[in-house]
Structure formats: C-alpha cells, structure tokens
Amino acid sequence: MNDIIIFDTTLRDGEQSPGFSMTTNEKIQMAQQLEKLKVDVIEAGFPIASDGDFEAVKQISQEIKNTVICGLSRVMKKDIDRAWEALQYAKKARIHTFIATSDIHIKHKFNKTREEIFQMAIEGVKHAKSYTDDVEFSAEDAFRSDRGFLAKIVEETIRAGATTVNIPDTVGYAITSEFGDLIKFLFDTVPNINDAIISVHCHNDLGLGVSNSLAAVENGARQIECTINGIGERAGNASLEEVVMSINTRKNFFNVRTNINTKEIYPSSQKLVSITGVPVQPNKAIVGDNAFAHEAGIHQDGFLKNKSTYEIMTPQSIGKEKSNLVMGKHSGRHAFQERLTELGYSLDEKELDDAFKRLKELADKKKTIYEQDLIAIVEEQKQGFEEKFKLQYVQSSSGNRTIPTATVEIIHGKETIIDAAIGDGPVDAAYKAISRITGCRGELKSYNIRSISEGRDALGEVTVKVAFDDVIVKGKALSTDVIEASAKAYLNAVNRFLSNHSVDDPKVEKI
Ligand SMILES: [Zn+2]
C-alpha cells in the first residue's frame, strides 16, 4: 500500500490545451516514451470528443503492451460505448468516466438535482463495469462539492464497481492544507474507501498542483494524475517530474514509492518539447535548463568541495547526462544502425538508407554528432505523411542596409520551381517565396527555434504554427543553418496541411 500509481494525462488533459495538439503519430511516439518512463496508466484521449481522439486511443491501445491504457468518457452510455470501442484492443484497459458533483456545475452546467447526478454516476460506473473490471470514476470539481454529497457518491460508486475514485481540484482552487484535509475527511467518513484506490487530479491555477497532490498522498491517496512538463488546461496540471522527484528525494518524509524509471524523466520532457515545439521555462523545477546550474560563486565553491552542499538530487538521476559523442564523419552504416537499435529505433532498409544519407550530410556540416542529433534525424523522418513539395535550396541576403531577399527552389513531382521574394527579414522573404510557389498561403502564428545539441555548429530545430484559413498546422525541421531550417519548417507545415486536408493540388504558379 506504499506504491503510488502514476497516471499520466499528457495525451488527454495536456493535449487538449491550446498549442499542444498532436497528430496520432506523435501521440503514439509520446506513448512509447511514457511506457519507457514506466508510468502505470496512460490516459490516451477522450474517444467521443473527436474522430482524431478516437483513432489515437485505438492505435495506442494496439501499440502499447505493458501499460494500462485509459480512455475518458462522460457517464452517458454512448460515451462509454465509444470509449470501449477504442480501448477494446488494449492488453490492459481502463474506462475513466466522470460527472461534475459541485452545486455550481450541477445547477449551471446540467440544470439537474444532486439526486439525478447521483443516479447518472452510478449507472455510468455500472455500464463501464460491463466492459472491464478496471473502472475509474471522477467527481469533477470535487473540491468545490458539498462534502456530505461527495462522500456519498464516493461510497456508492465504489459499491457499483469503481476500482479507482478520483477527487479532482478541477479549477485549481484548493490551498494545500485544505486539500489534504478533504482527503482525510473522505478516509474518515466513507466506510468502504479501502475497496478502491483514491486518486487526485490537481490543477495548477494557483501554482499548487504538485503540493496539493502530495498533501493528498500524506492523507491516503494512492494515485496521482499528472503530466510531463506540467502541461494541461489553463495553468496546467501537477507536473509528473516534480511529483516523482519529490517522492524520491524525500523518501524519508513520504515513505512511499513509484515505479517510475527516473532516468527517462529528462528524455520524456525533451520529447514533448520536440513534438509540440513549446519550450520549458529555464527555471522550471527538475527539467528546466537551469535546474542543475550553479552560478553564484559561493555556491560553486561549496559545490566543488562537496556536491551535497547545494545539490539535493543529481542530473544523472533524471537522465540528464552530458551528451556523449556518438558518431563522426567516418562512422559506418553498421555502427549507425547499432546505435539506433540501442536508442530503441528499428528502421527498415529504406528508412535506414535515408537516415544514413542524412547523417552523412550532417557530418559534412558539423564536426561532432551527438545522440540528440541522431534522435532528431530519425524523428524528423518518421512523420507519417508524404511531402508533395521538397526544398531543393534556399538562398537569402539581409543586412541593416539591404532589403531582405530570398530565392527558393522547390521540387514538386517532376517539376523544379524557382521563385524569389522580398520580406521583412530573410525568413519572411523565404516564406513569401514558398507561398507563391506552392500556392498555399498561410499566416505565421508562432515561430520557435532551439538548438538540439551543443556547440557553435549545433543543429537548430525550428517549429512553426501556420494558419491556413482557420486550420492551424504545425511544421518542424532541422538544419545547421537557421534559414534553411526555417524554410523547411514552413514547407513541412504546407505539406502537412495538404496531406491532412486532402486539398487538391494547389495551383502552381510558374515564373
Ligand atoms: Zn484536468
């Protein structure tokens, strides 16, 4: 009873927040990383919410073998049926069904009575139970619910078959001691509470998501719902890395454990950044760039004499080791393949040929190639759609006294199309030329650049979000040259848009 279940909702609560949407293929990649991290439960989506969510839950259920896969549903029969339709392929499946129990929600969202809500909850749990033994019930907005009513609903949903009952602070309103007290109240009041696992789901609106979750653990909760990098609705959810490292670093205080492979924490955080293009703030606990940097002179002095003076955990414990040199210009195809296998990738012959060719191209531009570079090369290749337009070359000029100009050459089928444009800067000029060539005019919504590895010749990764009318599409690309990476990222968004939205070939304007 000292094991804490880590329930990851990065792909559901996290993914539904603005700027974090992922394709099915990206969700599968993230789910594979979560399995390596050894989370106990992956909440893969909300199947009735959209066809995309349904497809992702279904494919993750088919793909992931060792972790419990969970799908969210309201308590209505049709929601639960749809959730099961997607989850039925999972080796271990959980249905997570919910209804709000606070008077504010009951009155303003449902216009119903407590008694009606109570009946709906019980029926929902029973219906879910007809599909699987593993049923979780959530009392949405539990923290603001009437305590007596909440206790009754917890007791009866357990009696109806819920094996986990979740107590969310949906709006992030609770103060830590109050939230701990609510959990204690439930353990003191609900007679059959030990027949289920009590879970918590704390939002971070007041920056208390992690501390509220930990206070719940002190009072008997045994499942924490959390996300990588703390992403989620509004200010996000309790962050997985902070929850897990608090429990690990302060074992003597909490006296509980998790199954998490902490060495996969940093790689998981980086994977999410790479997929979504949203960086982590530098001072973010555990996974921020500065989390293990010791700058102040007096700190450095103490740190060099004995690390424990200023370090309560090591960067190695979360898998943040100094990047190791892995490949050079003269590395062979076989060594490359072995390294990829070690990193957990299996490529077919053609994929390996392509990746190896790109490794060689990179080695011509960059002296040392790090593990992160290899991962980036392979990940870029696995995007799962066909590129109608390929960048052949981009050349740009800019300066404080010239008009920024870019010339772009693109291959489209058997044609090669070239165009040039001026813009507010070299990147803008390149984007204008690409728009003209592809006939696909988008509006740049966001632009992010980060370096993948170390050194002046590091690979730069550009992530863009581009609006084509009301459809927002993400694009991503890598290069040692930022203008090239920027152009490729934009073209990647154009290609993704064309493949996702089955638009006919755009009119190609030739010059
Ligand atoms: Zn939530």
PDB file of N, CA, C and O in Angstrom, residues 169-216:
ATOM      1  N   ASP A 169      -9.311  18.622  -8.195  1.00  0.00           N
ATOM      2  CA  ASP A 169      -9.481  20.054  -7.945  1.00  0.00           C
ATOM      3  C   ASP A 169      -9.444  20.665  -9.347  1.00  0.00           C
ATOM      4  O   ASP A 169      -8.427  21.184  -9.798  1.00  0.00           O
ATOM      5  N   THR A 170     -10.589  20.551 -10.023  1.00  0.00           N
ATOM      6  CA  THR A 170     -10.681  20.865 -11.445  1.00  0.00           C
ATOM      7  C   THR A 170     -10.265  22.297 -11.775  1.00  0.00           C
ATOM      8  O   THR A 170      -9.694  22.566 -12.819  1.00  0.00           O
ATOM      9  N   VAL A 171     -10.579  23.219 -10.855  1.00  0.00           N
ATOM     10  CA  VAL A 171     -10.311  24.621 -11.157  1.00  0.00           C
ATOM     11  C   VAL A 171      -9.085  25.167 -10.413  1.00  0.00           C
ATOM     12  O   VAL A 171      -8.799  26.356 -10.466  1.00  0.00           O
ATOM     13  N   GLY A 172      -8.354  24.302  -9.717  1.00  0.00           N
ATOM     14  CA  GLY A 172      -7.118  24.732  -9.050  1.00  0.00           C
ATOM     15  C   GLY A 172      -7.362  25.743  -7.950  1.00  0.00           C
ATOM     16  O   GLY A 172      -6.607  26.696  -7.789  1.00  0.00           O
ATOM     17  N   TYR A 173      -8.415  25.518  -7.162  1.00  0.00           N
ATOM     18  CA  TYR A 173      -8.861  26.494  -6.160  1.00  0.00           C
ATOM     19  C   TYR A 173      -8.354  26.165  -4.753  1.00  0.00           C
ATOM     20  O   TYR A 173      -8.254  27.028  -3.889  1.00  0.00           O
ATOM     21  N   ALA A 174      -8.008  24.903  -4.509  1.00  0.00           N
ATOM     22  CA  ALA A 174      -7.695  24.455  -3.148  1.00  0.00           C
ATOM     23  C   ALA A 174      -6.341  24.971  -2.660  1.00  0.00           C
ATOM     24  O   ALA A 174      -5.393  25.111  -3.430  1.00  0.00           O
ATOM     25  N   ILE A 175      -6.268  25.224  -1.353  1.00  0.00           N
ATOM     26  CA  ILE A 175      -4.993  25.508  -0.696  1.00  0.00           C
ATOM     27  C   ILE A 175      -4.543  24.180  -0.078  1.00  0.00           C
ATOM     28  O   ILE A 175      -5.366  23.363   0.342  1.00  0.00           O
ATOM     29  N   THR A 176      -3.224  23.980  -0.055  1.00  0.00           N
ATOM     30  CA  THR A 176      -2.666  22.655   0.236  1.00  0.00           C
ATOM     31  C   THR A 176      -3.241  21.978   1.498  1.00  0.00           C
ATOM     32  O   THR A 176      -3.665  20.830   1.443  1.00  0.00           O
ATOM     33  N   SER A 177      -3.268  22.679   2.618  1.00  0.00           N
ATOM     34  CA  SER A 177      -3.722  22.022   3.855  1.00  0.00           C
ATOM     35  C   SER A 177      -5.210  21.658   3.763  1.00  0.00           C
ATOM     36  O   SER A 177      -5.637  20.617   4.256  1.00  0.00           O
ATOM     37  N   GLU A 178      -5.976  22.515   3.061  1.00  0.00           N
ATOM     38  CA  GLU A 178      -7.403  22.255   2.871  1.00  0.00           C
ATOM     39  C   GLU A 178      -7.624  21.000   2.029  1.00  0.00           C
ATOM     40  O   GLU A 178      -8.527  20.216   2.289  1.00  0.00           O
ATOM     41  N   PHE A 179      -6.792  20.853   0.982  1.00  0.00           N
ATOM     42  CA  PHE A 179      -6.979  19.711   0.091  1.00  0.00           C
ATOM     43  C   PHE A 179      -6.620  18.412   0.828  1.00  0.00           C
ATOM     44  O   PHE A 179      -7.339  17.415   0.731  1.00  0.00           O
ATOM     45  N   GLY A 180      -5.521  18.460   1.583  1.00  0.00           N
ATOM     46  CA  GLY A 180      -5.143  17.298   2.395  1.00  0.00           C
ATOM     47  C   GLY A 180      -6.279  16.946   3.355  1.00  0.00           C
ATOM     48  O   GLY A 180      -6.611  15.767   3.550  1.00  0.00           O
ATOM     49  N   ASP A 181      -6.901  17.963   3.913  1.00  0.00           N
ATOM     50  CA  ASP A 181      -7.985  17.761   4.872  1.00  0.00           C
ATOM     51  C   ASP A 181      -9.212  17.100   4.220  1.00  0.00           C
ATOM     52  O   ASP A 181      -9.873  16.264   4.823  1.00  0.00           O
ATOM     53  N   LEU A 182      -9.494  17.467   2.948  1.00  0.00           N
ATOM     54  CA  LEU A 182     -10.618  16.845   2.238  1.00  0.00           C
ATOM     55  C   LEU A 182     -10.371  15.338   2.074  1.00  0.00           C
ATOM     56  O   LEU A 182     -11.273  14.517   2.269  1.00  0.00           O
ATOM     57  N   ILE A 183      -9.136  14.984   1.713  1.00  0.00           N
ATOM     58  CA  ILE A 183      -8.822  13.561   1.525  1.00  0.00           C
ATOM     59  C   ILE A 183      -8.948  12.831   2.874  1.00  0.00           C
ATOM     60  O   ILE A 183      -9.497  11.726   2.959  1.00  0.00           O
ATOM     61  N   LYS A 184      -8.461  13.462   3.939  1.00  0.00           N
ATOM     62  CA  LYS A 184      -8.561  12.862   5.275  1.00  0.00           C
ATOM     63  C   LYS A 184     -10.041  12.660   5.640  1.00  0.00           C
ATOM     64  O   LYS A 184     -10.424  11.600   6.130  1.00  0.00           O
ATOM     65  N   PHE A 185     -10.865  13.672   5.349  1.00  0.00           N
ATOM     66  CA  PHE A 185     -12.296  13.587   5.626  1.00  0.00           C
ATOM     67  C   PHE A 185     -12.903  12.359   4.936  1.00  0.00           C
ATOM     68  O   PHE A 185     -13.678  11.604   5.536  1.00  0.00           O
ATOM     69  N   LEU A 186     -12.529  12.148   3.663  1.00  0.00           N
ATOM     70  CA  LEU A 186     -13.105  11.007   2.936  1.00  0.00           C
ATOM     71  C   LEU A 186     -12.668   9.690   3.574  1.00  0.00           C
ATOM     72  O   LEU A 186     -13.474   8.773   3.745  1.00  0.00           O
ATOM     73  N   PHE A 187     -11.384   9.604   3.956  1.00  0.00           N
ATOM     74  CA  PHE A 187     -10.916   8.363   4.598  1.00  0.00           C
ATOM     75  C   PHE A 187     -11.598   8.146   5.946  1.00  0.00           C
ATOM     76  O   PHE A 187     -11.857   7.019   6.338  1.00  0.00           O
ATOM     77  N   ASP A 188     -11.914   9.234   6.653  1.00  0.00           N
ATOM     78  CA  ASP A 188     -12.590   9.103   7.955  1.00  0.00           C
ATOM     79  C   ASP A 188     -14.077   8.772   7.809  1.00  0.00           C
ATOM     80  O   ASP A 188     -14.683   8.209   8.717  1.00  0.00           O
ATOM     81  N   THR A 189     -14.691   9.170   6.661  1.00  0.00           N
ATOM     82  CA  THR A 189     -16.142   9.120   6.540  1.00  0.00           C
ATOM     83  C   THR A 189     -16.673   7.957   5.713  1.00  0.00           C
ATOM     84  O   THR A 189     -17.729   7.412   6.024  1.00  0.00           O
ATOM     85  N   VAL A 190     -15.957   7.644   4.593  1.00  0.00           N
ATOM     86  CA  VAL A 190     -16.511   6.657   3.650  1.00  0.00           C
ATOM     87  C   VAL A 190     -16.167   5.249   4.135  1.00  0.00           C
ATOM     88  O   VAL A 190     -14.992   4.887   4.214  1.00  0.00           O
ATOM     89  N   PRO A 191     -17.181   4.437   4.490  1.00  0.00           N
ATOM     90  CA  PRO A 191     -16.893   3.155   5.145  1.00  0.00           C
ATOM     91  C   PRO A 191     -16.123   2.153   4.268  1.00  0.00           C
ATOM     92  O   PRO A 191     -15.290   1.416   4.775  1.00  0.00           O
ATOM     93  N   ASN A 192     -16.400   2.165   2.931  1.00  0.00           N
ATOM     94  CA  ASN A 192     -15.751   1.161   2.073  1.00  0.00           C
ATOM     95  C   ASN A 192     -14.575   1.748   1.296  1.00  0.00           C
ATOM     96  O   ASN A 192     -14.195   1.240   0.249  1.00  0.00           O
ATOM     97  N   ILE A 193     -13.989   2.843   1.793  1.00  0.00           N
ATOM     98  CA  ILE A 193     -12.981   3.558   0.995  1.00  0.00           C
ATOM     99  C   ILE A 193     -11.765   2.694   0.664  1.00  0.00           C
ATOM    100  O   ILE A 193     -11.125   2.874  -0.369  1.00  0.00           O
ATOM    101  N   ASN A 194     -11.474   1.720   1.505  1.00  0.00           N
ATOM    102  CA  ASN A 194     -10.295   0.885   1.231  1.00  0.00           C
ATOM    103  C   ASN A 194     -10.533  -0.148   0.131  1.00  0.00           C
ATOM    104  O   ASN A 194      -9.615  -0.856  -0.268  1.00  0.00           O
ATOM    105  N   ASP A 195     -11.771  -0.203  -0.392  1.00  0.00           N
ATOM    106  CA  ASP A 195     -12.046  -1.123  -1.502  1.00  0.00           C
ATOM    107  C   ASP A 195     -11.640  -0.524  -2.847  1.00  0.00           C
ATOM    108  O   ASP A 195     -11.754  -1.182  -3.879  1.00  0.00           O
ATOM    109  N   ALA A 196     -11.217   0.733  -2.859  1.00  0.00           N
ATOM    110  CA  ALA A 196     -10.790   1.360  -4.120  1.00  0.00           C
ATOM    111  C   ALA A 196      -9.527   2.175  -3.864  1.00  0.00           C
ATOM    112  O   ALA A 196      -9.166   2.446  -2.717  1.00  0.00           O
ATOM    113  N   ILE A 197      -8.863   2.539  -4.968  1.00  0.00           N
ATOM    114  CA  ILE A 197      -7.720   3.451  -4.870  1.00  0.00           C
ATOM    115  C   ILE A 197      -8.279   4.867  -4.934  1.00  0.00           C
ATOM    116  O   ILE A 197      -9.091   5.170  -5.805  1.00  0.00           O
ATOM    117  N   ILE A 198      -7.841   5.731  -4.039  1.00  0.00           N
ATOM    118  CA  ILE A 198      -8.252   7.138  -4.113  1.00  0.00           C
ATOM    119  C   ILE A 198      -7.179   7.900  -4.895  1.00  0.00           C
ATOM    120  O   ILE A 198      -5.973   7.803  -4.620  1.00  0.00           O
ATOM    121  N   SER A 199      -7.666   8.622  -5.903  1.00  0.00           N
ATOM    122  CA  SER A 199      -6.789   9.334  -6.828  1.00  0.00           C
ATOM    123  C   SER A 199      -7.023  10.835  -6.694  1.00  0.00           C
ATOM    124  O   SER A 199      -8.087  11.265  -6.247  1.00  0.00           O
ATOM    125  N   VAL A 200      -6.025  11.635  -7.122  1.00  0.00           N
ATOM    126  CA  VAL A 200      -6.239  13.088  -7.165  1.00  0.00           C
ATOM    127  C   VAL A 200      -5.781  13.649  -8.502  1.00  0.00           C
ATOM    128  O   VAL A 200      -4.931  13.066  -9.181  1.00  0.00           O
ATOM    129  N   HIS A 201      -6.374  14.761  -8.867  1.00  0.00           N
ATOM    130  CA  HIS A 201      -6.110  15.410 -10.161  1.00  0.00           C
ATOM    131  C   HIS A 201      -6.133  16.911  -9.855  1.00  0.00           C
ATOM    132  O   HIS A 201      -7.207  17.502  -9.747  1.00  0.00           O
ATOM    133  N   CYS A 202      -4.971  17.498  -9.645  1.00  0.00           N
ATOM    134  CA  CYS A 202      -4.929  18.879  -9.161  1.00  0.00           C
ATOM    135  C   CYS A 202      -4.434  19.837 -10.235  1.00  0.00           C
ATOM    136  O   CYS A 202      -3.340  19.667 -10.776  1.00  0.00           O
ATOM    137  N   HIS A 203      -5.234  20.845 -10.514  1.00  0.00           N
ATOM    138  CA  HIS A 203      -4.812  21.868 -11.477  1.00  0.00           C
ATOM    139  C   HIS A 203      -3.973  22.929 -10.784  1.00  0.00           C
ATOM    140  O   HIS A 203      -3.982  23.071  -9.558  1.00  0.00           O
ATOM    141  N   ASN A 204      -3.237  23.659 -11.623  1.00  0.00           N
ATOM    142  CA  ASN A 204      -2.149  24.479 -11.104  1.00  0.00           C
ATOM    143  C   ASN A 204      -2.451  25.973 -11.150  1.00  0.00           C
ATOM    144  O   ASN A 204      -1.522  26.774 -11.170  1.00  0.00           O
ATOM    145  N   ASP A 205      -3.729  26.359 -11.112  1.00  0.00           N
ATOM    146  CA  ASP A 205      -4.079  27.774 -11.285  1.00  0.00           C
ATOM    147  C   ASP A 205      -3.420  28.686 -10.260  1.00  0.00           C
ATOM    148  O   ASP A 205      -3.109  29.839 -10.548  1.00  0.00           O
ATOM    149  N   LEU A 206      -3.212  28.165  -9.045  1.00  0.00           N
ATOM    150  CA  LEU A 206      -2.530  28.973  -8.024  1.00  0.00           C
ATOM    151  C   LEU A 206      -1.100  28.470  -7.800  1.00  0.00           C
ATOM    152  O   LEU A 206      -0.472  28.803  -6.793  1.00  0.00           O
ATOM    153  N   GLY A 207      -0.611  27.648  -8.721  1.00  0.00           N
ATOM    154  CA  GLY A 207       0.761  27.122  -8.583  1.00  0.00           C
ATOM    155  C   GLY A 207       0.878  26.060  -7.504  1.00  0.00           C
ATOM    156  O   GLY A 207       1.965  25.791  -7.005  1.00  0.00           O
ATOM    157  N   LEU A 208      -0.263  25.433  -7.132  1.00  0.00           N
ATOM    158  CA  LEU A 208      -0.252  24.484  -6.011  1.00  0.00           C
ATOM    159  C   LEU A 208      -0.546  23.047  -6.442  1.00  0.00           C
ATOM    160  O   LEU A 208      -0.766  22.183  -5.590  1.00  0.00           O
ATOM    161  N   GLY A 209      -0.557  22.796  -7.746  1.00  0.00           N
ATOM    162  CA  GLY A 209      -0.929  21.460  -8.239  1.00  0.00           C
ATOM    163  C   GLY A 209      -0.096  20.348  -7.619  1.00  0.00           C
ATOM    164  O   GLY A 209      -0.641  19.334  -7.160  1.00  0.00           O
ATOM    165  N   VAL A 210       1.216  20.527  -7.584  1.00  0.00           N
ATOM    166  CA  VAL A 210       2.090  19.471  -7.051  1.00  0.00           C
ATOM    167  C   VAL A 210       1.926  19.361  -5.537  1.00  0.00           C
ATOM    168  O   VAL A 210       1.746  18.264  -4.997  1.00  0.00           O
ATOM    169  N   SER A 211       1.945  20.490  -4.834  1.00  0.00           N
ATOM    170  CA  SER A 211       1.884  20.396  -3.362  1.00  0.00           C
ATOM    171  C   SER A 211       0.529  19.856  -2.910  1.00  0.00           C
ATOM    172  O   SER A 211       0.466  19.095  -1.946  1.00  0.00           O
ATOM    173  N   ASN A 212      -0.551  20.189  -3.622  1.00  0.00           N
ATOM    174  CA  ASN A 212      -1.854  19.625  -3.254  1.00  0.00           C
ATOM    175  C   ASN A 212      -1.875  18.110  -3.471  1.00  0.00           C
ATOM    176  O   ASN A 212      -2.423  17.366  -2.650  1.00  0.00           O
ATOM    177  N   SER A 213      -1.261  17.657  -4.565  1.00  0.00           N
ATOM    178  CA  SER A 213      -1.216  16.214  -4.835  1.00  0.00           C
ATOM    179  C   SER A 213      -0.434  15.500  -3.733  1.00  0.00           C
ATOM    180  O   SER A 213      -0.826  14.428  -3.263  1.00  0.00           O
ATOM    181  N   LEU A 214       0.663  16.103  -3.302  1.00  0.00           N
ATOM    182  CA  LEU A 214       1.484  15.474  -2.269  1.00  0.00           C
ATOM    183  C   LEU A 214       0.778  15.471  -0.907  1.00  0.00           C
ATOM    184  O   LEU A 214       0.888  14.504  -0.140  1.00  0.00           O
ATOM    185  N   ALA A 215       0.011  16.527  -0.645  1.00  0.00           N
ATOM    186  CA  ALA A 215      -0.755  16.567   0.613  1.00  0.00           C
ATOM    187  C   ALA A 215      -1.797  15.448   0.616  1.00  0.00           C
ATOM    188  O   ALA A 215      -2.083  14.844   1.658  1.00  0.00           O
ATOM    189  N   ALA A 216      -2.348  15.158  -0.578  1.00  0.00           N
ATOM    190  CA  ALA A 216      -3.323  14.069  -0.687  1.00  0.00           C
ATOM    191  C   ALA A 216      -2.659  12.729  -0.386  1.00  0.00           C
ATOM    192  O   ALA A 216      -3.234  11.877   0.289  1.00  0.00           O
TER     193      ALA A 216
END
